[in-house]
Amino acid sequence: MTDARLDDENPEADRYDRATVEAVGKLTEALETLEVARGHLYQFHRMTGTTDFAVGEAVELLRKAGHDELADRIARELVGRNVLPGRWTFQVVEDFDDTYYQPFRAFERQARELTGGRRHLFEAELKRERRSRGVAGHEATPDERWG
C-alpha cells in the first residue's frame, strides 16, 4: 500500500527528514493543481466539440430559413475549424498529456520514492498534528470510533 497511514504512535513522516517530506508534499500539491488544470482542458475539449455540433445545427436552421449563402459560408469556414493552427482540441489534449502531464506525474512519483512511495505523507503529518484526539469527527482513521 502506498498511501499515508495515520499512526500517532509511529508516524510515517518521522521516518524521513522534515525538509524532504515538505518538498515531496509541495510537488504533490503542484500535481493536484495540475490535475485541476487538466480537467479544465478536458472541459474545454468537450465544450468546443459541443459548440461545433451546435454550429452545425445552426447551419441547417439557417438553410431551412432560406439563408443559404450565410449557412454555406459558416459551414465552410467555421464547422470543423481548428482551434489552434493545425489542431483540434483532442490534439491539444494529447500534446499536453505527452509533453507536460505524463512527465510531471513521473517526476512526482519519483520524488515520492524519497518518502517510501507514500502518498500524502505531508498531509498525514498535518492531520496528526492538528486533530483533536478523542473528539468525534477527529478520528485518525475511518475504523477509529469514539463512543
CSV table of N, CA and C in Angstrom, one decimal:
chain,number,residue,atom,x,y,z
A,1,MET,N,0.9,-1.2,0.0
A,1,MET,CA,0.0,0.0,0.0
A,1,MET,C,0.9,1.2,0.0
A,2,THR,N,0.6,2.2,-0.8
A,2,THR,CA,1.4,3.4,-0.9
A,2,THR,C,0.8,4.7,-0.4
A,3,ASP,N,-0.3,4.6,0.3
A,3,ASP,CA,-0.9,5.8,0.9
A,3,ASP,C,-0.4,6.0,2.3
A,4,ALA,N,-0.5,7.2,2.8
A,4,ALA,CA,-0.1,7.5,4.1
A,4,ALA,C,-1.1,7.0,5.1
A,5,ARG,N,-0.6,6.3,6.1
A,5,ARG,CA,-1.5,5.8,7.2
A,5,ARG,C,-1.2,6.6,8.4
A,6,LEU,N,-2.2,7.0,9.1
A,6,LEU,CA,-2.0,7.9,10.3
A,6,LEU,C,-1.9,7.0,11.5
A,7,ASP,N,-0.7,7.1,12.1
A,7,ASP,CA,-0.4,6.3,13.3
A,7,ASP,C,0.2,7.2,14.3
A,8,ASP,N,-0.5,7.6,15.3
A,8,ASP,CA,0.0,8.5,16.3
A,8,ASP,C,1.2,8.0,17.1
A,9,GLU,N,1.3,6.7,17.2
A,9,GLU,CA,2.4,6.1,18.0
A,9,GLU,C,3.6,5.9,17.1
A,10,ASN,N,3.5,5.8,15.8
A,10,ASN,CA,4.6,5.5,15.0
A,10,ASN,C,4.4,6.3,13.7
A,11,PRO,N,4.5,7.6,13.7
A,11,PRO,CA,4.2,8.4,12.5
A,11,PRO,C,5.1,8.1,11.3
A,12,GLU,N,4.6,7.9,10.1
A,12,GLU,CA,5.3,7.7,8.9
A,12,GLU,C,6.3,8.8,8.7
A,13,ALA,N,5.9,10.1,8.8
A,13,ALA,CA,6.7,11.2,8.5
A,13,ALA,C,8.0,11.3,9.3
A,14,ASP,N,7.9,10.7,10.5
A,14,ASP,CA,9.1,10.8,11.4
A,14,ASP,C,10.2,9.9,10.9
A,15,ARG,N,9.9,9.0,9.9
A,15,ARG,CA,11.0,8.2,9.3
A,15,ARG,C,11.8,8.9,8.3
A,16,TYR,N,11.4,10.1,7.9
A,16,TYR,CA,12.0,10.9,6.9
A,16,TYR,C,12.3,12.3,7.4
A,17,ASP,N,13.3,13.0,6.8
A,17,ASP,CA,13.6,14.3,7.3
A,17,ASP,C,12.5,15.3,6.9
A,18,ARG,N,12.2,16.2,7.7
A,18,ARG,CA,11.0,17.1,7.5
A,18,ARG,C,11.1,17.9,6.2
A,19,ALA,N,12.3,18.3,5.8
A,19,ALA,CA,12.5,19.1,4.6
A,19,ALA,C,12.1,18.2,3.4
A,20,THR,N,12.5,16.9,3.4
A,20,THR,CA,12.1,16.1,2.3
A,20,THR,C,10.6,15.8,2.2
A,21,VAL,N,10.0,15.6,3.4
A,21,VAL,CA,8.6,15.4,3.4
A,21,VAL,C,7.8,16.6,2.9
A,22,GLU,N,8.3,17.8,3.3
A,22,GLU,CA,7.7,19.0,2.9
A,22,GLU,C,7.9,19.3,1.4
A,23,ALA,N,9.1,19.0,0.9
A,23,ALA,CA,9.4,19.2,-0.6
A,23,ALA,C,8.5,18.2,-1.4
A,24,VAL,N,8.4,17.0,-1.0
A,24,VAL,CA,7.6,16.0,-1.8
A,24,VAL,C,6.1,16.4,-1.7
A,25,GLY,N,5.7,16.9,-0.5
A,25,GLY,CA,4.3,17.3,-0.3
A,25,GLY,C,4.0,18.5,-1.2
A,26,LYS,N,5.0,19.4,-1.4
A,26,LYS,CA,4.8,20.6,-2.3
A,26,LYS,C,4.7,20.1,-3.7
A,27,LEU,N,5.5,19.2,-4.1
A,27,LEU,CA,5.4,18.7,-5.5
A,27,LEU,C,4.0,18.0,-5.8
A,28,THR,N,3.6,17.2,-4.8
A,28,THR,CA,2.3,16.6,-4.9
A,28,THR,C,1.2,17.6,-4.9
A,29,GLU,N,1.3,18.7,-4.1
A,29,GLU,CA,0.3,19.8,-4.2
A,29,GLU,C,0.3,20.4,-5.6
A,30,ALA,N,1.5,20.6,-6.2
A,30,ALA,CA,1.5,21.1,-7.6
A,30,ALA,C,0.8,20.1,-8.5
A,31,LEU,N,1.0,18.8,-8.4
A,31,LEU,CA,0.4,17.9,-9.2
A,31,LEU,C,-1.1,17.9,-9.1
A,32,GLU,N,-1.6,18.1,-7.8
A,32,GLU,CA,-3.1,18.2,-7.6
A,32,GLU,C,-3.6,19.5,-8.4
A,33,THR,N,-2.9,20.6,-8.4
A,33,THR,CA,-3.3,21.8,-9.1
A,33,THR,C,-3.3,21.5,-10.6
A,34,LEU,N,-2.3,20.8,-11.1
A,34,LEU,CA,-2.2,20.4,-12.5
A,34,LEU,C,-3.4,19.5,-12.9
A,35,GLU,N,-3.8,18.6,-12.0
A,35,GLU,CA,-4.9,17.7,-12.3
A,35,GLU,C,-6.2,18.6,-12.5
A,36,VAL,N,-6.4,19.7,-11.7
A,36,VAL,CA,-7.5,20.6,-11.9
A,36,VAL,C,-7.4,21.3,-13.3
A,37,ALA,N,-6.2,21.7,-13.6
A,37,ALA,CA,-5.9,22.4,-14.9
A,37,ALA,C,-6.2,21.4,-16.0
A,38,ARG,N,-5.8,20.2,-15.9
A,38,ARG,CA,-6.1,19.2,-16.9
A,38,ARG,C,-7.6,18.9,-17.1
A,39,GLY,N,-8.3,18.9,-16.0
A,39,GLY,CA,-9.7,18.8,-16.0
A,39,GLY,C,-10.4,19.9,-16.8
A,40,HIS,N,-9.9,21.1,-16.6
A,40,HIS,CA,-10.4,22.3,-17.3
A,40,HIS,C,-10.0,22.2,-18.8
A,41,LEU,N,-8.9,21.6,-19.1
A,41,LEU,CA,-8.5,21.4,-20.5
A,41,LEU,C,-9.5,20.4,-21.2
A,42,TYR,N,-9.8,19.3,-20.5
A,42,TYR,CA,-10.7,18.3,-21.0
A,42,TYR,C,-12.1,19.0,-21.1
A,43,GLN,N,-12.5,19.8,-20.2
A,43,GLN,CA,-13.8,20.5,-20.2
A,43,GLN,C,-13.8,21.4,-21.5
A,44,PHE,N,-12.7,22.1,-21.7
A,44,PHE,CA,-12.6,22.9,-22.9
A,44,PHE,C,-12.7,22.1,-24.2
A,45,HIS,N,-12.1,20.9,-24.2
A,45,HIS,CA,-12.2,20.0,-25.3
A,45,HIS,C,-13.6,19.6,-25.5
A,46,ARG,N,-14.3,19.2,-24.5
A,46,ARG,CA,-15.7,18.8,-24.6
A,46,ARG,C,-16.6,19.9,-25.0
A,47,MET,N,-16.4,21.1,-24.4
A,47,MET,CA,-17.3,22.3,-24.7
A,47,MET,C,-17.1,22.8,-26.2
A,48,THR,N,-15.8,22.7,-26.6
A,48,THR,CA,-15.5,23.1,-28.0
A,48,THR,C,-16.2,22.1,-29.0
A,49,GLY,N,-16.2,20.9,-28.7
A,49,GLY,CA,-16.8,19.9,-29.6
A,49,GLY,C,-18.3,20.1,-29.6
A,50,THR,N,-18.9,20.3,-28.4
A,50,THR,CA,-20.3,20.6,-28.3
A,50,THR,C,-20.7,21.9,-29.1
A,51,THR,N,-19.8,22.9,-29.0
A,51,THR,CA,-20.0,24.1,-29.8
A,51,THR,C,-20.1,23.8,-31.3
A,52,ASP,N,-19.1,23.0,-31.7
A,52,ASP,CA,-19.0,22.7,-33.2
A,52,ASP,C,-20.3,22.1,-33.7
A,53,PHE,N,-20.8,21.1,-32.9
A,53,PHE,CA,-22.0,20.4,-33.3
A,53,PHE,C,-23.2,21.4,-33.3
A,54,ALA,N,-23.3,22.3,-32.3
A,54,ALA,CA,-24.3,23.3,-32.3
A,54,ALA,C,-24.3,24.3,-33.5
A,55,VAL,N,-23.1,24.6,-33.9
A,55,VAL,CA,-22.9,25.5,-35.1
A,55,VAL,C,-23.4,24.7,-36.3
A,56,GLY,N,-23.1,23.4,-36.4
A,56,GLY,CA,-23.6,22.6,-37.5
A,56,GLY,C,-25.2,22.6,-37.5
A,57,GLU,N,-25.8,22.5,-36.3
A,57,GLU,CA,-27.2,22.6,-36.3
A,57,GLU,C,-27.7,24.0,-36.7
A,58,ALA,N,-27.0,25.0,-36.3
A,58,ALA,CA,-27.4,26.4,-36.7
A,58,ALA,C,-27.3,26.6,-38.2
A,59,VAL,N,-26.3,25.9,-38.8
A,59,VAL,CA,-26.2,26.0,-40.3
A,59,VAL,C,-27.4,25.4,-40.9
A,60,GLU,N,-27.8,24.2,-40.4
A,60,GLU,CA,-29.0,23.6,-41.0
A,60,GLU,C,-30.3,24.5,-40.8
A,61,LEU,N,-30.4,25.1,-39.6
A,61,LEU,CA,-31.5,26.0,-39.4
A,61,LEU,C,-31.5,27.2,-40.3
A,62,LEU,N,-30.3,27.8,-40.5
A,62,LEU,CA,-30.2,28.9,-41.4
A,62,LEU,C,-30.6,28.5,-42.8
A,63,ARG,N,-30.2,27.3,-43.2
A,63,ARG,CA,-30.6,26.8,-44.6
A,63,ARG,C,-32.2,26.7,-44.7
A,64,LYS,N,-32.7,26.1,-43.6
A,64,LYS,CA,-34.2,26.0,-43.6
A,64,LYS,C,-34.9,27.3,-43.6
A,65,ALA,N,-34.3,28.3,-43.1
A,65,ALA,CA,-34.8,29.7,-43.0
A,65,ALA,C,-34.5,30.5,-44.3
A,66,GLY,N,-33.8,29.8,-45.3
A,66,GLY,CA,-33.6,30.4,-46.5
A,66,GLY,C,-32.3,31.3,-46.6
A,67,HIS,N,-31.4,31.1,-45.7
A,67,HIS,CA,-30.2,31.9,-45.7
A,67,HIS,C,-29.0,31.0,-46.1
A,68,ASP,N,-29.1,30.5,-47.3
A,68,ASP,CA,-28.1,29.5,-47.8
A,68,ASP,C,-26.7,30.1,-47.9
A,69,GLU,N,-26.6,31.3,-48.4
A,69,GLU,CA,-25.3,31.9,-48.5
A,69,GLU,C,-24.5,32.0,-47.2
A,70,LEU,N,-25.2,32.5,-46.2
A,70,LEU,CA,-24.5,32.5,-44.9
A,70,LEU,C,-24.3,31.1,-44.3
A,71,ALA,N,-25.3,30.3,-44.5
A,71,ALA,CA,-25.1,28.9,-44.0
A,71,ALA,C,-23.9,28.2,-44.7
A,72,ASP,N,-23.8,28.4,-46.0
A,72,ASP,CA,-22.6,27.8,-46.7
A,72,ASP,C,-21.3,28.3,-46.2
A,73,ARG,N,-21.3,29.6,-46.0
A,73,ARG,CA,-20.0,30.3,-45.5
A,73,ARG,C,-19.7,29.8,-44.1
A,74,ILE,N,-20.6,29.7,-43.2
A,74,ILE,CA,-20.3,29.2,-41.8
A,74,ILE,C,-19.9,27.8,-41.9
A,75,ALA,N,-20.6,27.0,-42.7
A,75,ALA,CA,-20.3,25.5,-42.8
A,75,ALA,C,-18.8,25.4,-43.3
A,76,ARG,N,-18.5,26.2,-44.3
A,76,ARG,CA,-17.1,26.1,-44.9
A,76,ARG,C,-16.0,26.6,-44.0
A,77,GLU,N,-16.3,27.7,-43.3
A,77,GLU,CA,-15.2,28.4,-42.6
A,77,GLU,C,-15.2,28.2,-41.1
A,78,LEU,N,-16.3,27.7,-40.5
A,78,LEU,CA,-16.3,27.6,-39.0
A,78,LEU,C,-16.5,26.1,-38.6
A,79,VAL,N,-17.4,25.4,-39.2
A,79,VAL,CA,-17.7,24.0,-38.8
A,79,VAL,C,-16.4,23.2,-39.0
A,80,GLY,N,-15.9,22.5,-38.0
A,80,GLY,CA,-14.7,21.7,-38.1
A,80,GLY,C,-13.4,22.5,-38.1
A,81,ARG,N,-13.5,23.8,-37.8
A,81,ARG,CA,-12.3,24.6,-37.8
A,81,ARG,C,-11.3,24.2,-36.7
A,82,ASN,N,-10.0,24.3,-37.0
A,82,ASN,CA,-9.0,24.1,-36.0
A,82,ASN,C,-9.2,25.2,-34.9
A,83,VAL,N,-8.9,24.8,-33.6
A,83,VAL,CA,-8.9,25.8,-32.5
A,83,VAL,C,-7.5,26.5,-32.4
A,84,LEU,N,-6.5,25.8,-32.8
A,84,LEU,CA,-5.1,26.3,-32.9
A,84,LEU,C,-4.6,25.9,-34.3
A,85,PRO,N,-3.6,26.5,-34.8
A,85,PRO,CA,-3.1,26.1,-36.1
A,85,PRO,C,-2.8,24.6,-36.2
A,86,GLY,N,-3.6,23.9,-37.1
A,86,GLY,CA,-3.4,22.5,-37.3
A,86,GLY,C,-3.9,21.6,-36.3
A,87,ARG,N,-4.7,22.1,-35.3
A,87,ARG,CA,-5.1,21.3,-34.2
A,87,ARG,C,-6.5,21.5,-33.8
A,88,TRP,N,-7.2,20.3,-33.6
A,88,TRP,CA,-8.5,20.3,-32.9
A,88,TRP,C,-8.1,20.1,-31.4
A,89,THR,N,-9.1,20.2,-30.6
A,89,THR,CA,-8.8,20.1,-29.1
A,89,THR,C,-8.3,18.8,-28.7
A,90,PHE,N,-8.7,17.7,-29.4
A,90,PHE,CA,-8.2,16.4,-28.9
A,90,PHE,C,-6.7,16.3,-29.1
A,91,GLN,N,-6.2,17.0,-30.2
A,91,GLN,CA,-4.7,17.1,-30.4
A,91,GLN,C,-4.0,17.9,-29.3
A,92,VAL,N,-4.7,19.0,-28.9
A,92,VAL,CA,-4.2,19.8,-27.8
A,92,VAL,C,-4.1,19.0,-26.5
A,93,VAL,N,-5.1,18.3,-26.2
A,93,VAL,CA,-5.2,17.4,-25.0
A,93,VAL,C,-4.0,16.4,-25.1
A,94,GLU,N,-3.9,15.7,-26.2
A,94,GLU,CA,-2.9,14.7,-26.4
A,94,GLU,C,-1.5,15.3,-26.3
A,95,ASP,N,-1.2,16.4,-26.9
A,95,ASP,CA,0.1,17.1,-26.8
A,95,ASP,C,0.4,17.5,-25.3
A,96,PHE,N,-0.6,18.0,-24.6
A,96,PHE,CA,-0.5,18.4,-23.2
A,96,PHE,C,-0.1,17.2,-22.4
A,97,ASP,N,-0.9,16.1,-22.6
A,97,ASP,CA,-0.6,14.9,-21.8
A,97,ASP,C,0.8,14.3,-22.1
A,98,ASP,N,1.2,14.3,-23.3
A,98,ASP,CA,2.5,13.7,-23.7
A,98,ASP,C,3.7,14.6,-23.3
A,99,THR,N,3.5,15.9,-23.5
A,99,THR,CA,4.6,16.9,-23.3
A,99,THR,C,4.8,17.3,-21.9
A,100,TYR,N,3.7,17.4,-21.1
A,100,TYR,CA,3.8,18.0,-19.8
A,100,TYR,C,3.2,17.1,-18.7
A,101,TYR,N,2.0,16.6,-18.9
A,101,TYR,CA,1.3,15.9,-17.8
A,101,TYR,C,2.0,14.6,-17.4
A,102,GLN,N,2.3,13.8,-18.4
A,102,GLN,CA,2.9,12.5,-18.1
A,102,GLN,C,4.3,12.6,-17.5
A,103,PRO,N,5.2,13.5,-18.0
A,103,PRO,CA,6.5,13.7,-17.3
A,103,PRO,C,6.3,14.3,-15.9
A,104,PHE,N,5.4,15.2,-15.7
A,104,PHE,CA,5.2,15.7,-14.4
A,104,PHE,C,4.8,14.6,-13.4
A,105,ARG,N,3.8,13.7,-13.8
A,105,ARG,CA,3.4,12.6,-13.0
A,105,ARG,C,4.6,11.7,-12.6
A,106,ALA,N,5.4,11.5,-13.6
A,106,ALA,CA,6.6,10.6,-13.4
A,106,ALA,C,7.6,11.2,-12.4
A,107,PHE,N,7.8,12.5,-12.5
A,107,PHE,CA,8.7,13.2,-11.5
A,107,PHE,C,8.1,13.1,-10.1
A,108,GLU,N,6.8,13.4,-10.0
A,108,GLU,CA,6.1,13.3,-8.7
A,108,GLU,C,6.2,11.9,-8.1
A,109,ARG,N,6.0,10.9,-8.9
A,109,ARG,CA,6.1,9.5,-8.4
A,109,ARG,C,7.6,9.2,-8.0
A,110,GLN,N,8.5,9.7,-8.8
A,110,GLN,CA,10.0,9.5,-8.4
A,110,GLN,C,10.3,10.3,-7.1
A,111,ALA,N,9.8,11.5,-7.0
A,111,ALA,CA,10.0,12.2,-5.7
A,111,ALA,C,9.4,11.5,-4.5
A,112,ARG,N,8.3,10.9,-4.7
A,112,ARG,CA,7.6,10.1,-3.6
A,112,ARG,C,8.5,9.0,-3.1
A,113,GLU,N,9.4,8.5,-4.0
A,113,GLU,CA,10.2,7.4,-3.6
A,113,GLU,C,11.2,7.8,-2.4
A,114,LEU,N,11.4,9.1,-2.3
A,114,LEU,CA,12.2,9.7,-1.3
A,114,LEU,C,11.6,9.5,0.1
A,115,THR,N,10.2,9.3,0.1
A,115,THR,CA,9.5,9.1,1.3
A,115,THR,C,8.8,7.7,1.3
A,116,GLY,N,9.5,6.7,0.8
A,116,GLY,CA,9.0,5.4,0.8
A,116,GLY,C,7.8,5.1,-0.2
A,117,GLY,N,7.6,6.0,-1.1
A,117,GLY,CA,6.5,5.9,-2.0
A,117,GLY,C,5.1,6.3,-1.5
A,118,ARG,N,5.1,6.8,-0.3
A,118,ARG,CA,3.9,7.2,0.4
A,118,ARG,C,3.2,8.4,-0.2
A,119,ARG,N,1.9,8.3,-0.4
A,119,ARG,CA,1.1,9.4,-0.9
A,119,ARG,C,0.6,10.2,0.2
A,120,HIS,N,0.6,11.5,0.1
A,120,HIS,CA,0.0,12.5,1.0
A,120,HIS,C,0.6,12.3,2.4
A,121,LEU,N,1.9,12.0,2.5
A,121,LEU,CA,2.6,11.9,3.8
A,121,LEU,C,2.6,13.2,4.5
A,122,PHE,N,2.8,14.3,3.8
A,122,PHE,CA,2.8,15.7,4.4
A,122,PHE,C,1.5,15.9,5.0
A,123,GLU,N,0.4,15.6,4.3
A,123,GLU,CA,-1.0,15.9,4.9
A,123,GLU,C,-1.3,15.0,6.0
A,124,ALA,N,-0.8,13.7,6.0
A,124,ALA,CA,-1.0,12.8,7.1
A,124,ALA,C,-0.3,13.4,8.4
A,125,GLU,N,0.9,14.0,8.2
A,125,GLU,CA,1.6,14.6,9.3
A,125,GLU,C,0.8,15.8,9.8
A,126,LEU,N,0.2,16.6,8.9
A,126,LEU,CA,-0.6,17.7,9.3
A,126,LEU,C,-1.8,17.2,10.1
A,127,LYS,N,-2.4,16.2,9.7
A,127,LYS,CA,-3.6,15.7,10.4
A,127,LYS,C,-3.2,15.2,11.8
A,128,ARG,N,-2.1,14.5,11.9
A,128,ARG,CA,-1.6,14.1,13.2
A,128,ARG,C,-1.4,15.2,14.1
A,129,GLU,N,-0.8,16.3,13.6
A,129,GLU,CA,-0.5,17.5,14.4
A,129,GLU,C,-1.8,18.3,14.8
A,130,ARG,N,-2.7,18.4,13.9
A,130,ARG,CA,-3.8,19.3,14.0
A,130,ARG,C,-5.1,18.7,14.6
A,131,ARG,N,-5.3,17.4,14.5
A,131,ARG,CA,-6.6,16.9,15.0
A,131,ARG,C,-6.6,16.9,16.5
A,132,SER,N,-7.8,16.9,17.0
A,132,SER,CA,-8.1,16.8,18.5
A,132,SER,C,-8.4,15.3,18.8
A,133,ARG,N,-7.4,14.7,19.4
A,133,ARG,CA,-7.5,13.3,19.8
A,133,ARG,C,-8.6,13.1,20.8
A,134,GLY,N,-9.4,12.0,20.5
A,134,GLY,CA,-10.5,11.7,21.4
A,134,GLY,C,-11.8,12.4,21.2
A,135,VAL,N,-11.8,13.3,20.1
A,135,VAL,CA,-13.0,14.1,19.9
A,135,VAL,C,-13.7,13.5,18.6
A,136,ALA,N,-15.0,13.4,18.7
A,136,ALA,CA,-15.8,12.9,17.5
A,136,ALA,C,-15.5,13.8,16.3
A,137,GLY,N,-15.3,13.2,15.1
A,137,GLY,CA,-15.0,14.0,13.9
A,137,GLY,C,-13.6,14.2,13.7
A,138,HIS,N,-12.7,13.8,14.7
A,138,HIS,CA,-11.3,13.9,14.6
A,138,HIS,C,-10.6,12.6,14.6
A,139,GLU,N,-11.3,11.5,14.2
A,139,GLU,CA,-10.7,10.2,14.3
A,139,GLU,C,-9.5,10.1,13.3
A,140,ALA,N,-8.5,9.3,13.7
A,140,ALA,CA,-7.3,9.1,12.9
A,140,ALA,C,-7.6,8.4,11.6
A,141,THR,N,-8.5,7.4,11.7
A,141,THR,CA,-8.8,6.6,10.6
A,141,THR,C,-10.3,6.3,10.6
A,142,PRO,N,-10.9,5.8,9.5
A,142,PRO,CA,-12.3,5.5,9.5
A,142,PRO,C,-12.7,4.4,10.5
A,143,ASP,N,-11.7,3.6,10.8
A,143,ASP,CA,-12.0,2.5,11.8
A,143,ASP,C,-12.0,2.9,13.2
A,144,GLU,N,-11.4,4.1,13.5
A,144,GLU,CA,-11.4,4.6,14.9
A,144,GLU,C,-12.8,5.2,15.2
A,145,ARG,N,-13.4,4.7,16.3
A,145,ARG,CA,-14.7,5.2,16.7
A,145,ARG,C,-14.6,5.8,18.2
A,146,TRP,N,-15.3,6.8,18.4
A,146,TRP,CA,-15.4,7.4,19.7
A,146,TRP,C,-16.8,7.3,20.2
A,147,GLY,N,-17.0,6.7,21.4
A,147,GLY,CA,-18.4,6.5,21.9
A,147,GLY,C,-18.9,7.5,22.7
